[in-house]
Coordinates of C-alpha atoms and ligand atoms in Angstrom, one line a residue:
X1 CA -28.1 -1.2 30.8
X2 CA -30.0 0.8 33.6
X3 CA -32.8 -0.4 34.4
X4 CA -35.9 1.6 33.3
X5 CA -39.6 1.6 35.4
X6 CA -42.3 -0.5 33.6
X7 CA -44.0 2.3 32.4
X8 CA -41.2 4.0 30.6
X9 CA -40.0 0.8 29.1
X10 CA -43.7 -0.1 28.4
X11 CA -43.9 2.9 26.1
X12 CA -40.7 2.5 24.9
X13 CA -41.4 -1.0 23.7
X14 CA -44.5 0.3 22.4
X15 CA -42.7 2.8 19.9
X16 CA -40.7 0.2 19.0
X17 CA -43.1 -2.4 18.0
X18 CA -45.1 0.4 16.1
X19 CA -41.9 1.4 14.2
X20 CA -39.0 -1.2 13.5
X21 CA -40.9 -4.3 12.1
X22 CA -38.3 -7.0 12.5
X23 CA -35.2 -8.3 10.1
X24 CA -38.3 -10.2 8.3
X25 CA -41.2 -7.7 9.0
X26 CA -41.6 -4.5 6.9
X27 CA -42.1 -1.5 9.6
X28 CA -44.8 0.7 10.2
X29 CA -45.3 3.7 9.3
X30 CA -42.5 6.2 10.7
X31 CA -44.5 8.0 13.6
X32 CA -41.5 10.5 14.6
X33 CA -40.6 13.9 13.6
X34 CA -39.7 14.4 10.2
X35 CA -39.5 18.1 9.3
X36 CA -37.5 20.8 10.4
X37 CA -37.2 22.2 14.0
X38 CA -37.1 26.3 13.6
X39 CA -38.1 28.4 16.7
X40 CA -39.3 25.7 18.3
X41 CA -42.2 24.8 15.4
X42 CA -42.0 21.9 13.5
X43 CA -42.2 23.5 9.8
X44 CA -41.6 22.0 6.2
X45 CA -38.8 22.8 4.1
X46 CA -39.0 26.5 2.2
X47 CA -38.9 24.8 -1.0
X48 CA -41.8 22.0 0.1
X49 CA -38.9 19.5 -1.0
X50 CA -38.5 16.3 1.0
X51 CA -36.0 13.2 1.0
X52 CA -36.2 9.8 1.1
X53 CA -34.4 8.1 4.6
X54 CA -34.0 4.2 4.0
X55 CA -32.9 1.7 6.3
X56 CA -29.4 0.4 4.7
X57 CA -30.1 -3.3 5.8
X58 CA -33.2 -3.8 3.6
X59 CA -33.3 -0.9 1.3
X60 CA -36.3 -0.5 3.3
X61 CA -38.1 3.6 3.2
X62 CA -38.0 4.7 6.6
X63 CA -39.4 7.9 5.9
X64 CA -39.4 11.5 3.8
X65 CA -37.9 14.2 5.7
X66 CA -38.1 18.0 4.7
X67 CA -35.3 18.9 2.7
X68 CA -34.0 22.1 4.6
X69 CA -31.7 24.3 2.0
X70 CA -30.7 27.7 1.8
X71 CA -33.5 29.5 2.9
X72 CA -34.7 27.3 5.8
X73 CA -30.8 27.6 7.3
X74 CA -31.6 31.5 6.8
X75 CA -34.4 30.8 8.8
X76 CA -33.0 28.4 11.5
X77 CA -29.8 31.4 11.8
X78 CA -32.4 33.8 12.4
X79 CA -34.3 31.8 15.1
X80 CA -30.7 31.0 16.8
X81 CA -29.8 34.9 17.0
X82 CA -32.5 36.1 18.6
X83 CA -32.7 33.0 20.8
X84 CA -29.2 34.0 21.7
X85 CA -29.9 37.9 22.3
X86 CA -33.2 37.2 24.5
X87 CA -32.8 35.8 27.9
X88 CA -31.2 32.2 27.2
X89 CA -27.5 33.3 27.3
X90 CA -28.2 35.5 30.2
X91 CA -29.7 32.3 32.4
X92 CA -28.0 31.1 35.0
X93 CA -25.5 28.6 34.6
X94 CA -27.0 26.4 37.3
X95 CA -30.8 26.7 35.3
X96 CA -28.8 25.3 31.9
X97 CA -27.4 22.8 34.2
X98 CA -30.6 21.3 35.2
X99 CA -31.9 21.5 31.6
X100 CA -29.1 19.2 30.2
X101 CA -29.4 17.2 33.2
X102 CA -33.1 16.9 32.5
X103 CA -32.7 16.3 28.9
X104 CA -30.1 13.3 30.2
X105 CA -32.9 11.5 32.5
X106 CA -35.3 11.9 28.7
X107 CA -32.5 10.6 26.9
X108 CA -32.4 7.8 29.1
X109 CA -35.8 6.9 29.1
X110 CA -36.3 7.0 25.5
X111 CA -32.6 5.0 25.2
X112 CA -34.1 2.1 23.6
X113 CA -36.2 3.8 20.9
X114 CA -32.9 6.1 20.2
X115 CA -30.8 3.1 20.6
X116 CA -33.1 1.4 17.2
X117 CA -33.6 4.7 15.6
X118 CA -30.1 5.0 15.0
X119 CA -29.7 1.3 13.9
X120 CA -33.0 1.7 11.3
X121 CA -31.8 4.8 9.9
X122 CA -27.3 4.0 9.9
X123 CA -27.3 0.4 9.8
X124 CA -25.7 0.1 13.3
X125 CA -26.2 -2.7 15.0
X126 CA -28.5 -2.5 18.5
X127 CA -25.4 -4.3 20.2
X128 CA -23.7 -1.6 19.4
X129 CA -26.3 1.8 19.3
X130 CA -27.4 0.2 22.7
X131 CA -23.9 0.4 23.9
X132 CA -24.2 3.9 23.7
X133 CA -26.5 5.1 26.7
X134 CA -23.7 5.7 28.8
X135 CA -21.8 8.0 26.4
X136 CA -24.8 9.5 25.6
X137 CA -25.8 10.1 29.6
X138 CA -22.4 10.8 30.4
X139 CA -21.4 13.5 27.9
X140 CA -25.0 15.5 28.8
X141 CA -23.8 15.0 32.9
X142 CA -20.1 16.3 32.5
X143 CA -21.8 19.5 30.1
X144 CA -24.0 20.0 32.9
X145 CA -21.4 19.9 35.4
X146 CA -19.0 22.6 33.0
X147 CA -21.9 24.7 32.6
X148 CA -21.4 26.0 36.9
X149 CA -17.7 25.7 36.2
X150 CA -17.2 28.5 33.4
X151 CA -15.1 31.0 34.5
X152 CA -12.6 33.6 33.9
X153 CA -9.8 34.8 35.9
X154 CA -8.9 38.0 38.1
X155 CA -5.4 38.5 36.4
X156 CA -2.8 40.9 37.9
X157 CA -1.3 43.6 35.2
X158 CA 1.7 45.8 35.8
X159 CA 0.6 48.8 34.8
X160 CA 1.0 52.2 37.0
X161 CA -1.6 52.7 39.5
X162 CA -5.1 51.5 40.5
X163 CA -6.6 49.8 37.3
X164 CA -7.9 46.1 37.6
X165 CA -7.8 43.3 35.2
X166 CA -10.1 40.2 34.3
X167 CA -11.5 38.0 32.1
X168 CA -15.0 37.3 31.4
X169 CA -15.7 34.1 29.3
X170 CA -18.9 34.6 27.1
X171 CA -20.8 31.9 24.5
X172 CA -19.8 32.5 21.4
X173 CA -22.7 32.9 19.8
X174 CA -25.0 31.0 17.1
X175 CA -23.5 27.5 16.1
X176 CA -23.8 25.8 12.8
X177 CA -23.3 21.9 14.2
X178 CA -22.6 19.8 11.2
X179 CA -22.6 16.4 11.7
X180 CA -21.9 12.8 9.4
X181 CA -23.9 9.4 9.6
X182 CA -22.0 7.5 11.5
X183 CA -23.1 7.9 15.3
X184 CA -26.1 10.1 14.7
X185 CA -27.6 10.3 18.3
X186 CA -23.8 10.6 20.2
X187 CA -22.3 13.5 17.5
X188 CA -25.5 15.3 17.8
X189 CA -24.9 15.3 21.7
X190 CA -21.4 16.1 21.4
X191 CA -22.5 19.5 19.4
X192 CA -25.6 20.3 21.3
X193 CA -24.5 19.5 25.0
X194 CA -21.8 22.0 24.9
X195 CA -23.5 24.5 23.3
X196 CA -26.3 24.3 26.2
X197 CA -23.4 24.3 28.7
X198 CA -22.6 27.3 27.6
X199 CA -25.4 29.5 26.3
X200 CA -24.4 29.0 22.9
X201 CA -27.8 28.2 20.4
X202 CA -27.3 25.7 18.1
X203 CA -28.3 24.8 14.3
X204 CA -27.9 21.6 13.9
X205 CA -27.6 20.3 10.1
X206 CA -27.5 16.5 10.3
X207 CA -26.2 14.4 7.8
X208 CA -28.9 13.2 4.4
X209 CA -28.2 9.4 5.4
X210 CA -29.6 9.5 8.6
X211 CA -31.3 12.6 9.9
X212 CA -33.9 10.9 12.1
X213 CA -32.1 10.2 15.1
X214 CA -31.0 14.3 15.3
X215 CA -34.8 15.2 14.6
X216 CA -35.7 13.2 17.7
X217 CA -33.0 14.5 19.7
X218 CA -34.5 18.0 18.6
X219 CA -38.0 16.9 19.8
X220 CA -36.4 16.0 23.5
X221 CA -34.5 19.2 23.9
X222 CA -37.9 21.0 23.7
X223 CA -39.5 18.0 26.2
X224 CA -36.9 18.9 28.7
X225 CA -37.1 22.7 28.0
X226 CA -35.0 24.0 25.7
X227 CA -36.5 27.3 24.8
X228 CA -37.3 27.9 21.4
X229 CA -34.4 28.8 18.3
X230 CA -32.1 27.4 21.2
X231 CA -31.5 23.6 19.1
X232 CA -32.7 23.9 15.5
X233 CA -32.4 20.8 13.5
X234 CA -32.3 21.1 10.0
X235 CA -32.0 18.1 7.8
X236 CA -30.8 18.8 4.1
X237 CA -27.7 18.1 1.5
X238 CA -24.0 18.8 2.1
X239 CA -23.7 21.1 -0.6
X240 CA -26.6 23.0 0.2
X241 CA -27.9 23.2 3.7
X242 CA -24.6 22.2 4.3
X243 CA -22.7 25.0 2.6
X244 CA -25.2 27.7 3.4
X245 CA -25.0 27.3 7.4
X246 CA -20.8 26.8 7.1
X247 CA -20.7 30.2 5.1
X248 CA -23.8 32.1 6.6
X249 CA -22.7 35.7 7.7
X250 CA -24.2 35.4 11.4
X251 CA -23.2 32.0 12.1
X252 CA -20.5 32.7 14.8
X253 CA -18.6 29.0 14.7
X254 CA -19.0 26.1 12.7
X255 CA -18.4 22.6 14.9
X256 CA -17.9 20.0 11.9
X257 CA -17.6 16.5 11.6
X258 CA -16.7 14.6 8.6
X259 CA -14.1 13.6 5.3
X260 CA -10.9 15.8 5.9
X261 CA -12.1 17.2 1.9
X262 CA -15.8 19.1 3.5
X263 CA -13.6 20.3 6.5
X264 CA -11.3 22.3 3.6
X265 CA -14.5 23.2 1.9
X266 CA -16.1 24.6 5.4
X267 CA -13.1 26.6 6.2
X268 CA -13.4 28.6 2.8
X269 CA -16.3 29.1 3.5
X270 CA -15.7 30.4 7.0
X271 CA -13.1 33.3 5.8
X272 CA -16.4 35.5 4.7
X273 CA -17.1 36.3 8.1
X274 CA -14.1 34.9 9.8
X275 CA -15.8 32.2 12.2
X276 CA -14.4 30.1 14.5
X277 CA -14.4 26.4 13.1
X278 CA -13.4 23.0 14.7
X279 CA -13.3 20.2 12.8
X280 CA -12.8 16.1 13.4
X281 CA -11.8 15.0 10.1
X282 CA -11.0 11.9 9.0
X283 CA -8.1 9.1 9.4
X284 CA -5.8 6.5 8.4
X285 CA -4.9 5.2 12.2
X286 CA -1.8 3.0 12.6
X287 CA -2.5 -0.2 15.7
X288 CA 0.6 -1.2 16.5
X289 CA 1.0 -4.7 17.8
X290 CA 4.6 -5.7 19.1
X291 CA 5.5 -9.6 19.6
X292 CA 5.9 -9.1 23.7
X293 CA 1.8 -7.8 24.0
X294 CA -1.0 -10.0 25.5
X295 CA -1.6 -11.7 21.6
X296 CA -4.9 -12.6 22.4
X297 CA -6.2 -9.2 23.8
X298 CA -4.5 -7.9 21.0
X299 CA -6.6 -9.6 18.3
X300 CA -9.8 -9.1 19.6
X301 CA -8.8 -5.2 20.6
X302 CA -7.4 -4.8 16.7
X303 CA -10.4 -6.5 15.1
X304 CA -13.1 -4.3 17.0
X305 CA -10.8 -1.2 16.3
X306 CA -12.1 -1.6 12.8
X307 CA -14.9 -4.1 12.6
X308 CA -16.9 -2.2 14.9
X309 CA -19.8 0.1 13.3
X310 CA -18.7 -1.9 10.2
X311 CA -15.5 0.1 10.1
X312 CA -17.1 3.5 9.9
X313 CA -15.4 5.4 12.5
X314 CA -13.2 7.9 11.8
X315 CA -10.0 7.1 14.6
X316 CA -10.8 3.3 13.6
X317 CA -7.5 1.7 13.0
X318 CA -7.1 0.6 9.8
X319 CA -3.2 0.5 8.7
X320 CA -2.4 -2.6 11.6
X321 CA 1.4 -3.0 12.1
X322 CA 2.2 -6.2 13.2
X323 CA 5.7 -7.2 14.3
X324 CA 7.4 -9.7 11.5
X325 CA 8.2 -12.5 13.5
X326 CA 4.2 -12.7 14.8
X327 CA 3.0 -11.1 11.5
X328 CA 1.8 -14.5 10.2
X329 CA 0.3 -16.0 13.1
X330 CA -1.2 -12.4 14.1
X331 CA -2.9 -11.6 11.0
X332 CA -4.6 -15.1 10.5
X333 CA -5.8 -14.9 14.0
X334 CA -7.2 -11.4 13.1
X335 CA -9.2 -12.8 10.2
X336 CA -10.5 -15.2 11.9
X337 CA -11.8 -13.2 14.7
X338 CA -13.5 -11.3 11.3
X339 CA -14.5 -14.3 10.1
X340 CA -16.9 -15.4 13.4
X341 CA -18.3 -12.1 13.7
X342 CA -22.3 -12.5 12.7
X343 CA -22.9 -9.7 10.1
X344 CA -26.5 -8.9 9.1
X345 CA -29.5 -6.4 9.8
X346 CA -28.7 -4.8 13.2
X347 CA -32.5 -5.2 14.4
X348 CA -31.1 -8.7 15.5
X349 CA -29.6 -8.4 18.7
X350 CA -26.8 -11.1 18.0
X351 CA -25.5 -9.2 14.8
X352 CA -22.3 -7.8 15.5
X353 CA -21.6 -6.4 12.2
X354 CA -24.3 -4.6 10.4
X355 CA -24.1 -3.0 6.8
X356 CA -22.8 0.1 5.4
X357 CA -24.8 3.4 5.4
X358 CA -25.6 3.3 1.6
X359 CA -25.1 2.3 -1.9
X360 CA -22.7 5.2 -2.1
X361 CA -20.7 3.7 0.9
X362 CA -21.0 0.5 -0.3
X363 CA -19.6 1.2 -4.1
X364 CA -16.6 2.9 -2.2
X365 CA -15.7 0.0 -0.1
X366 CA -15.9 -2.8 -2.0
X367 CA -14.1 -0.4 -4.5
X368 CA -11.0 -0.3 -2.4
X369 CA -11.7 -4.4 -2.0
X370 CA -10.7 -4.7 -6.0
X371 CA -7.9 -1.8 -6.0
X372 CA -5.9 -4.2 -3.0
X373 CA -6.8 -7.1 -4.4
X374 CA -5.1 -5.4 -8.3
X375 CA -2.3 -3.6 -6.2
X376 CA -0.9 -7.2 -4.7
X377 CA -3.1 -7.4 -1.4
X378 CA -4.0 -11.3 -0.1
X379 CA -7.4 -11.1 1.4
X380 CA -7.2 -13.1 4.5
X381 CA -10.7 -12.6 4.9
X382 CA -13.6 -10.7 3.2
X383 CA -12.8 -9.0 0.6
X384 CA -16.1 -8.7 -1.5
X385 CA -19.7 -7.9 -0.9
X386 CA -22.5 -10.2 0.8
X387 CA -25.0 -10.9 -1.2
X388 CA -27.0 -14.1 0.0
X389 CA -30.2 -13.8 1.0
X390 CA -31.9 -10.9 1.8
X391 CA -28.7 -9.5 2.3
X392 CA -28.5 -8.3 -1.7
X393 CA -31.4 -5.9 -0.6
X394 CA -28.7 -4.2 1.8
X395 CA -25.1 -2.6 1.7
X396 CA -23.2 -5.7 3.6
X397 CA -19.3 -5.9 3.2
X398 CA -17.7 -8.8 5.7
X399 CA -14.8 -7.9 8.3
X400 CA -11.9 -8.4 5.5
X401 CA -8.0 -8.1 6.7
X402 CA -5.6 -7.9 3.7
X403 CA -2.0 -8.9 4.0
X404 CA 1.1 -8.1 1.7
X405 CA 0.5 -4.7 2.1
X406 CA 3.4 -2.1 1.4
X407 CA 3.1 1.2 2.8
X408 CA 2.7 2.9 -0.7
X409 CA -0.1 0.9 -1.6
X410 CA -3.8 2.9 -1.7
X411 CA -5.0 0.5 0.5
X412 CA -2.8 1.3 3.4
X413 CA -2.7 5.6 2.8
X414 CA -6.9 6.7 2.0
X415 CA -9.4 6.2 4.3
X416 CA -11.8 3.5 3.6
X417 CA -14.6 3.9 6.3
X418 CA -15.0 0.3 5.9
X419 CA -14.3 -3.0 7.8
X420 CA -11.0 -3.3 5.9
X421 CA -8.1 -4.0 7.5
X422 CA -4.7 -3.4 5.9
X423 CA -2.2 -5.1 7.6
X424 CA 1.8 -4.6 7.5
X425 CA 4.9 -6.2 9.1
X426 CA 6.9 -4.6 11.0
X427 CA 10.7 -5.0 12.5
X428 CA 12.0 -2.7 15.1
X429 CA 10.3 0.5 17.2
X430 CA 11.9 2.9 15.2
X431 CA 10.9 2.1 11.9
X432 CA 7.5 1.7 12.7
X433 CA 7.4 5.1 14.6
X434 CA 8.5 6.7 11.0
X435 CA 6.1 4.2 8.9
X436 CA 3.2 4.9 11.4
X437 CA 3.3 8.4 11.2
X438 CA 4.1 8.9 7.0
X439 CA 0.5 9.7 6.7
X440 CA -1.4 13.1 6.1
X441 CA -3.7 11.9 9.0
X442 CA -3.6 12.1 13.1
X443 CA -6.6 10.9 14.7
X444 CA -6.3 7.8 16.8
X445 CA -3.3 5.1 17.1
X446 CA -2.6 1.9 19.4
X447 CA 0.5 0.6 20.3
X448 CA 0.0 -3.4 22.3
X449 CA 2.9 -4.4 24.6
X450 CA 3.6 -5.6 27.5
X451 CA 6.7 -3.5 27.7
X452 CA 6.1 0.0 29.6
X453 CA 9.4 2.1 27.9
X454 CA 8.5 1.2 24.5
X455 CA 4.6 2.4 25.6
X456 CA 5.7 5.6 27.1
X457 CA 7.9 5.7 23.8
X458 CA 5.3 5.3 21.6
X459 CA 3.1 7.6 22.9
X460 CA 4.9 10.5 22.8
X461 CA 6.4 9.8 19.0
X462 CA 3.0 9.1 17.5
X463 CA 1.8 12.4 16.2
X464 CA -1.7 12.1 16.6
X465 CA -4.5 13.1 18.8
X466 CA -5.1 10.2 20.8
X467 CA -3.5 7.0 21.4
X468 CA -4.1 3.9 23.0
X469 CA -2.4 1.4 24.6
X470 CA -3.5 -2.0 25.4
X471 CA -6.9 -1.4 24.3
X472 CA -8.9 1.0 21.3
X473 CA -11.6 3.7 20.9
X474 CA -11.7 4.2 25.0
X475 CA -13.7 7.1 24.9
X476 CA -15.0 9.9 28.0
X477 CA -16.5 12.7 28.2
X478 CA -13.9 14.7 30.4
X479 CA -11.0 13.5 28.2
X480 CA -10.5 15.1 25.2
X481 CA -10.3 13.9 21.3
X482 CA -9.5 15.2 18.1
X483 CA -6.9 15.6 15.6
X484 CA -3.5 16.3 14.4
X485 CA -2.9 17.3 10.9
X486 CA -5.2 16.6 8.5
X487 CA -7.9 15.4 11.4
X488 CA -8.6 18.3 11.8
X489 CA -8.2 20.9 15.2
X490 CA -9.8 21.8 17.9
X491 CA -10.8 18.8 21.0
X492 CA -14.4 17.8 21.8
X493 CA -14.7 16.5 25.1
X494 CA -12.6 17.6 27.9
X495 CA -12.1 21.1 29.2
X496 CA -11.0 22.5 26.0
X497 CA -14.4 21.2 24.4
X498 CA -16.0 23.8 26.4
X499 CA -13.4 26.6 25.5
X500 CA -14.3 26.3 21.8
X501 CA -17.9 27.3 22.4
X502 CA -16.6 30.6 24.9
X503 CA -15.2 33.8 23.6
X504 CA -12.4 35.6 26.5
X505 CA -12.9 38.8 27.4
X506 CA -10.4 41.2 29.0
X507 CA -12.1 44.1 30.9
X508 CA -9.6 46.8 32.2
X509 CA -11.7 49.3 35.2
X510 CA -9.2 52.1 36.5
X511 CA -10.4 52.8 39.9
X512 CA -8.9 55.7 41.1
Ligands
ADP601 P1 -18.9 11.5 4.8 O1 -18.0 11.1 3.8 O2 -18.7 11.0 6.1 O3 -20.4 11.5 4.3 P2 -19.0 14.4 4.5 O4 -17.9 15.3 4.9 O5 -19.3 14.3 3.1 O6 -18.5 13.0 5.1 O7 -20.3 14.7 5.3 C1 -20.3 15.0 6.6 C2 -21.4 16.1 6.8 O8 -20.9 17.2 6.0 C3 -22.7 15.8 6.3 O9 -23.7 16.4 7.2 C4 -22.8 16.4 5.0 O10 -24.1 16.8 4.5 C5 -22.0 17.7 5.2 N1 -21.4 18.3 4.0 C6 -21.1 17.7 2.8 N2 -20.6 18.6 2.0 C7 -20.7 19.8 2.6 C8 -20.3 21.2 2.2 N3 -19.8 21.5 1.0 N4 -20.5 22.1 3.1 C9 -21.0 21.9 4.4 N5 -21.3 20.6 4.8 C10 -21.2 19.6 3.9

């Protein structure tokens, strides 16, 4: 962690104690932002409607947070346009620079109270939302550092006499950022930061089970000096804040994170005005663990790959092919890595495994539990709800790894966005090359081995977006993730990240 000066972490610490109470303590009262950010005014919702935000370890109310719908996104598009036409996509690349770069040094003060906002409001654990300052600092640095490296080219045309060709690359406009629960502070950053890199303006519609971390964020941007309608953050449903900003007329793209079935809602709903989309849908990632890797790095490296945020990431990798003559040894190992994971209430800074986002989540999960347990599936560990305690109050589901599973079972094709593991034995590369990629989905994969052919092999036959070798979920700003098939298309981080916030424009000037 970097170290902060005693005043900064003074006042962090003070936020804190005023808002998270403890895993015994009820909090006090939320003291953050909680309505809508439009032109740079905190407003209520249109409607005066408001939602209830509840902490998913205790069942706790966190808050009520203006319920932004139709008319507020009208609102927040309208605010974003005119942002966009005054002088903000006309400022110099080196003054956005120094705003995300300004905006970074905030973040990283506030880190702490960002860090546990996250954890209140998504069930995170602090081992793990703490974990994320330097993805958070990182991503905000390499955007500032694309925002002086746009640029088009001088290209040379063919045509008869003197006429000159080049590209200009321009924002592409207003942005409708729709985001999921599941890493509210880092996918707000990965929508906003190139956005300001660019001279996009951004409406940001976070997701119902955890806006609080996004309204925050929205209350920094203007702290560093994000001029007004440049980041709007509206809070509000799927189906309706959600659906009016992914089919709004003036919206120019629509950056979208979540289930693979919203991404096919959002692009119907883009073909009214034909905006760009991008979308990082969901997954069903093969690990792929071969009898010649490092066993031991290989179990902890498999486990995290799905225990970690409780199994709610969407590259996580859930369908774990283990070669058959470790399969055994391998899986039980796995489980037993589950097993000594502490799950509870993330406030604890020793939890390692903290609940589900919601009842909804929760009746999914332990819904898949029951289906592999009925389709033939041996839970090795897991495999049903915690409920001692004061953990009945909250949405807990325990690292579980099944074994038996066949390919065709449920377990092993639909996503689960739980800490489920379904694991499956293997015998030679081939087959599991076929069996790893008969699956609608290509987001993340990992091969373990020591041997480098069948790596290199591997990682050109897998058809997904990334993989990984020896290791899971690495993660950088300057190297880019995203999809194959239905995952979704289009990268975010990495060069191309940038590209899918810039339009190209040719211009043609005859000189003579
Ligand atoms: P998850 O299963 O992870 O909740 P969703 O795709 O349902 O995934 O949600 C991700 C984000 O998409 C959330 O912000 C949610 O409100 C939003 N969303 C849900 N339905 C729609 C929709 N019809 N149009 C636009 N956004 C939606």
């Amino acid at each position: 962690m970097v170290a902060m000066t005693a005043t900064a972490e003074e006042e962090a610490m003070d936020t804190l104690t005023a808002l998270s109470g403890s895993p015994t303590q009820p909090m006090g009262a939320y003291p953050g932002p909680t309505k809508l950010l439009i032109d740079g005014k905190w407003v209520d919702a249109a409607s005066g409607k408001t939602f209830e935000t509840r902490n998913p370890a205790t069942g706790e109310l966190l808050a009520r947070v203006a319920e932004g719908d139709a008319e507020d996104i009208k609102r927040a598009v309208a605010a974003a346009r005119r942002a966009f036409n005054g002088p903000w996509s006309r400022m110099k690349p080196n003054e956005r620079q120094l705003l995300l770069l300004k905006l970074a040094d905030i973040i990283d003060k506030n880190m702490e109270e960002l860090a546990l906002l996250d954890t209140l409001d998504m069930g995170g654990p602090l081992s793990r939302t703490r974990n994320n300052r330097q993805r958070a600092l990182g991503m905000l640095r390499y955007y500032a550092g694309m925002a002086t490296s746009v640029h088009g080219e001088t290209i040379n045309n063919s045509l008869p006499g003197d006429i000159f060709s080049y590209t200009l690359k321009e924002p592409v406009g207003v942005v409708g950022a729709i985001i999921p629960w599941n890493g509210p502070l880092t996918a707000s950053i990965w929508k906003i930061g190139p956005a300001l890199a660019t001279g996009c303006t951004v409406v940001l519609k976070p997701a119902e089970e955890a806006p609080l971390t996004s309204l925050r964020l929205g209350e920094l941007c203007l702290e560093a000096g994000v001029p007004p309608g440049v980041v709007n953050v509206v809070p509000g449903y799927g189906e309706t804040a959600g659906a009016a900003l992914s089919s709004h007329p003036d919206v120019d793209k629509v950056a979208f994170t979540g289930s693979h079935l919203t991404g096919q809602k959002i692009i119907q709903a883009s073909a009214g005005n034909l905006k760009r989309v991008s979308l990082e849908l969901g997954g069903k990632s093969p690990d792929i663990v071969f009898a010649d890797a490092d066993l031991d790095a290989a179990v902890s490296g498999a486990s995290m790959a799905v225990f970690a945020n409780s199994g709610q990431i969407c590259s996580a990798g859930t369908r774990l092919f283990v070669e058959r003559k470790v399969y055994d040894e391998f899986t039980e190992k796995v489980a037993a890595y589950g097993r000594n994971l502490k799950v509870g209430d993330g406030r604890d800074p020793e939890v390692q495994v903290g609940p589900l986002v919601s009842a909804e989540q929760l009746e999914r999960v332990t819904g898949y539990l029951a289906v592999g347990q009925k389709e033939g599936a041996k839970a090795l560990s897991g495999g049903a709800r915690l409920t001692e305690g004061n953990m009945g109050k909250g949405y807990f589901v325990p690292p579980t790894v099944f074994a038996n599973v066949r390919d065709d079972m449920r377990i092993a094709q639909e996503e689960i966005f739980g800490p489920v593991i379904s694991a499956i034995p293997f015998t030679d590369v081939d087959e599991v090359i076929q069996r790893g990629n008969a699956t609608t989905f290509g987001l993340g994969s990992g091969v373990w081995t020591r041997d480098v052919s069948k790596a290199h092999r591997l990682a050109r036959a897998i058809r997904a977006g990334s993989v990984w070798v020896n290791c899971y979920q690495a993660m950088d700003p300057a190297v880019p993730f995203g999809g194959y098939k239905m995952s979704g298309y289009g990268r975010e981080s990495g060069l191309q990240h940038v590209e899918e916030y810039l339009n190209v424009k040719a211009v043609w000037i005859k000189t003579a």
